[in-house]
Coordinates of C-alpha atoms in Angstrom, one line a residue:
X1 CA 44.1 -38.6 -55.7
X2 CA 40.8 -36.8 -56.5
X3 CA 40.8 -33.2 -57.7
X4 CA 37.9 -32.0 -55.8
X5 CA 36.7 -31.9 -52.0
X6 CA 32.6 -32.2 -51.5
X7 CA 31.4 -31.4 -47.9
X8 CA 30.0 -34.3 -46.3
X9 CA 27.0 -32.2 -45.2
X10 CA 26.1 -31.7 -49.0
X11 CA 23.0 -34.2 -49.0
X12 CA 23.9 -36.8 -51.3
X13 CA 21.3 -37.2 -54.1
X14 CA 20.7 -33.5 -54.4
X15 CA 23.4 -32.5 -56.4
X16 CA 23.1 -35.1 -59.4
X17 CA 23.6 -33.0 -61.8
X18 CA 26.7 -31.9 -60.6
X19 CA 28.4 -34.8 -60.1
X20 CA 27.4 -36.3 -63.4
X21 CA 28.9 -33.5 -65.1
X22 CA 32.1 -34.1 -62.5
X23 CA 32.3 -37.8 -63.7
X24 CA 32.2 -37.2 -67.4
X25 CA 34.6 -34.5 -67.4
X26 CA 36.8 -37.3 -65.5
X27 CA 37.0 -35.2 -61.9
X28 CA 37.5 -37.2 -59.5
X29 CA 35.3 -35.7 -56.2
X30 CA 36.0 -37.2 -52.7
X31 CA 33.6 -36.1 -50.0
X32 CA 35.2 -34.5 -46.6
X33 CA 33.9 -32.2 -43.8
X34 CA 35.3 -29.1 -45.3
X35 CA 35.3 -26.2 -42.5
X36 CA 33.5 -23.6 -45.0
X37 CA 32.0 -24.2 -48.5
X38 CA 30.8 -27.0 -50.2
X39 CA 33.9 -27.5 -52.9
X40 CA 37.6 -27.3 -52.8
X41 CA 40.8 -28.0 -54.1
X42 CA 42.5 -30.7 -52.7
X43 CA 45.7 -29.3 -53.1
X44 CA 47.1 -25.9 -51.9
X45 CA 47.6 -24.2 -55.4
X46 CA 44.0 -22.3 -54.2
X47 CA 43.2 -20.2 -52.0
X48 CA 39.6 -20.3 -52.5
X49 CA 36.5 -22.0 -51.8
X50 CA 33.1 -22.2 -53.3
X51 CA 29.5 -22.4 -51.1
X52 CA 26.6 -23.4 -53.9
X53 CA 23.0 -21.9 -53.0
X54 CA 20.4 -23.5 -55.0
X55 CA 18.2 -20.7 -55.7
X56 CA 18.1 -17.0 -54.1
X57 CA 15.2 -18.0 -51.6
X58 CA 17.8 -20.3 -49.9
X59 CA 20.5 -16.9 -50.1
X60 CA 17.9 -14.9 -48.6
X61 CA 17.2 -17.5 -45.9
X62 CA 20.6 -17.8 -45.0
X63 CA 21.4 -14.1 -44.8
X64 CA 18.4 -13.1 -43.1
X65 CA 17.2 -15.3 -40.4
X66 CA 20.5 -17.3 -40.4
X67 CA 22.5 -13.7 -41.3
X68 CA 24.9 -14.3 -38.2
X69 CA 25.4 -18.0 -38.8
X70 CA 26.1 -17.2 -42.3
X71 CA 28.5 -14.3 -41.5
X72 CA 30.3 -16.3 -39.2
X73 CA 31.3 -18.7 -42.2
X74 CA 32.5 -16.2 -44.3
X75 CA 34.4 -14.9 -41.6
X76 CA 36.0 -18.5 -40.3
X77 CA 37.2 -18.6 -44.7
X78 CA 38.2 -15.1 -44.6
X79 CA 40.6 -16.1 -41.2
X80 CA 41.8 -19.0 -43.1
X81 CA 43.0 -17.2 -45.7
X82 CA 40.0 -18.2 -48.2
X83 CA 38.1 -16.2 -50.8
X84 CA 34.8 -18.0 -49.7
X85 CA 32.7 -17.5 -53.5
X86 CA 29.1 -17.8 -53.3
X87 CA 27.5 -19.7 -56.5
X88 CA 23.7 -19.0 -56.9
X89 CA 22.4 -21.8 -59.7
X90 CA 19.6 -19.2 -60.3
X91 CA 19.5 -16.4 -63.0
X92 CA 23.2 -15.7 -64.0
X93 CA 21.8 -12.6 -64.9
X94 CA 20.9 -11.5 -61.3
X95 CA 24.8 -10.6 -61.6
X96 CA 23.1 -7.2 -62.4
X97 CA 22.5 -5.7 -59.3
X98 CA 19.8 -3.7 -60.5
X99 CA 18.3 -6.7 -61.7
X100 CA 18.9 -8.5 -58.2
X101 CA 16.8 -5.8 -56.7
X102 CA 13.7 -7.0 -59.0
X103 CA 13.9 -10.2 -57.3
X104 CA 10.6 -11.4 -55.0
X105 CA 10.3 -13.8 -52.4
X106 CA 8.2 -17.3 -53.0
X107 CA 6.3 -16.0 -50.3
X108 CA 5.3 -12.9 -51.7
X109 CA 4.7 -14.2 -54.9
X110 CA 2.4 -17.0 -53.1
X111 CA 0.5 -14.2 -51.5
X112 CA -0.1 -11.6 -54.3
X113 CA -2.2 -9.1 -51.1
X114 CA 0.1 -6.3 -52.0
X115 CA 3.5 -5.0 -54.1
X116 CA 6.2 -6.6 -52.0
X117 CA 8.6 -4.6 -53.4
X118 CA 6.5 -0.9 -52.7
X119 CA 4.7 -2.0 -49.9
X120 CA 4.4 -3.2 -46.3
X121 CA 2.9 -6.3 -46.2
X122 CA -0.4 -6.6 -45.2
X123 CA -0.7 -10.6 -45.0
X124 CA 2.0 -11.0 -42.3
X125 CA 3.4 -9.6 -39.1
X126 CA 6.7 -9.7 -41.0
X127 CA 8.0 -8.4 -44.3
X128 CA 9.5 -11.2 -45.9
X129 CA 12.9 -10.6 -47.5
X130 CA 13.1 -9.0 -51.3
X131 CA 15.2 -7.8 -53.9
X132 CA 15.8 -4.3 -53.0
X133 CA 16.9 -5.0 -49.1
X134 CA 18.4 -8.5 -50.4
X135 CA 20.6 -6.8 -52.5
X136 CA 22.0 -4.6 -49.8
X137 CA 22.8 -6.9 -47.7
X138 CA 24.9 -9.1 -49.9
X139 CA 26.5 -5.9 -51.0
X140 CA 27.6 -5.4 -47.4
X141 CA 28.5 -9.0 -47.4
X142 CA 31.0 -9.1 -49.8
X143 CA 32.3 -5.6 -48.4
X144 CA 32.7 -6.1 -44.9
X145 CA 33.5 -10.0 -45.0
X146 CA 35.4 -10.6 -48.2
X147 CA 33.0 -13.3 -49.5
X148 CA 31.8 -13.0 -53.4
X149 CA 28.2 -13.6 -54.9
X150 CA 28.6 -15.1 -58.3
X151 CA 25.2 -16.5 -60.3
X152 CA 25.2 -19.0 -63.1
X153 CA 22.6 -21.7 -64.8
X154 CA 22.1 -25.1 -62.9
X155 CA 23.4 -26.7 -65.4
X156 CA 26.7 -24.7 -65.8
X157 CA 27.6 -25.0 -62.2
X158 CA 30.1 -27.6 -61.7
X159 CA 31.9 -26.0 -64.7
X160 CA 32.1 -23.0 -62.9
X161 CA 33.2 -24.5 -59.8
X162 CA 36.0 -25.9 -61.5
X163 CA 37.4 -22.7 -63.3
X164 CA 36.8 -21.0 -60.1
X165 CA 39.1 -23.1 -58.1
X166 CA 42.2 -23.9 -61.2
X167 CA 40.6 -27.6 -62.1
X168 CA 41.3 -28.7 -64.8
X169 CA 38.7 -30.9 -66.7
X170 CA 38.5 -32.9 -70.0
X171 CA 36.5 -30.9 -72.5

């Protein structure tokens, strides 16, 4: 029996270093369309699952212009009786908030035609998503839908997802 549920919809190739560090800690991973999140425990000893983002510009895609979508998940885990945790393989230090709010968008960085964290920007019809505003809205997240941002290095990741969810794993 394997130890660990992968969502089918997790592209397969694109999470290599994951799964190497799965298969030499001898977890066993099966892939299944998991309702919410990427990982679970294939048991019932957890009540929580684990959604992996690989950087903050794919967090602030999915909570801006997909912020209903996304909302909708956590609230489908939330229903289920899940803790749906939200692992960011960028920066563990963005765990400070006030850090968080430093954070820039690719775009804006890309650009560089005004402060995109002081200014309006002058480039586009839009403001694109930054730290300060990103930071309130996953603080509301995580208030009004129960779901939990955690950060940690790429390559501490699947360790993390297993203590999360109770795995046990050789050392």
């Amino acid at each position: 029996m394997a130890d660990l549920y992968e969502d089918t919809r997790n592209k397969i190739g694109r999470h290599k270093l994951k799964n190497q560090w799965f298969a030499a800690h001898g977890i066993e991973v099966e892939r299944r369309k998991l309702d919410f999140g990427d990982y679970a425990r294939t048991d019932d000893f957890s009540n929580i699952v684990i959604d992996t983002k690989q950087d903050m510009q794919e967090v602030a895609g999915n909570v801006g212009h997909d912020h209903a979508r996304f909302v909708r998940e956590c609230d489908r885990a939330a229903e289920a009786g899940y803790r749906l945790y939200i692992l960011v393989e960028e920066h563990p230090e963005y765990a400070d908030r006030d850090l968080l709010a430093t954070w820039v968008s690719g775009v804006c960085r890309r650009c560089r035609k005004c402060d995109p964290l002081e200014s309006k920007c002058v480039a586009r019809r839009f403001k694109p998503l930054n730290g300060p505003t990103l930071r309130k809205i996953i603080d509301r997240i995580e208030y009004d839908h129960g779901a939990r941002f955690l950060f940690c290095d790429k390559r501490d990741t699947a360790r993390v997802i297993c203590e999360l969810l109770g795995v046990k794993f050789e050392a």
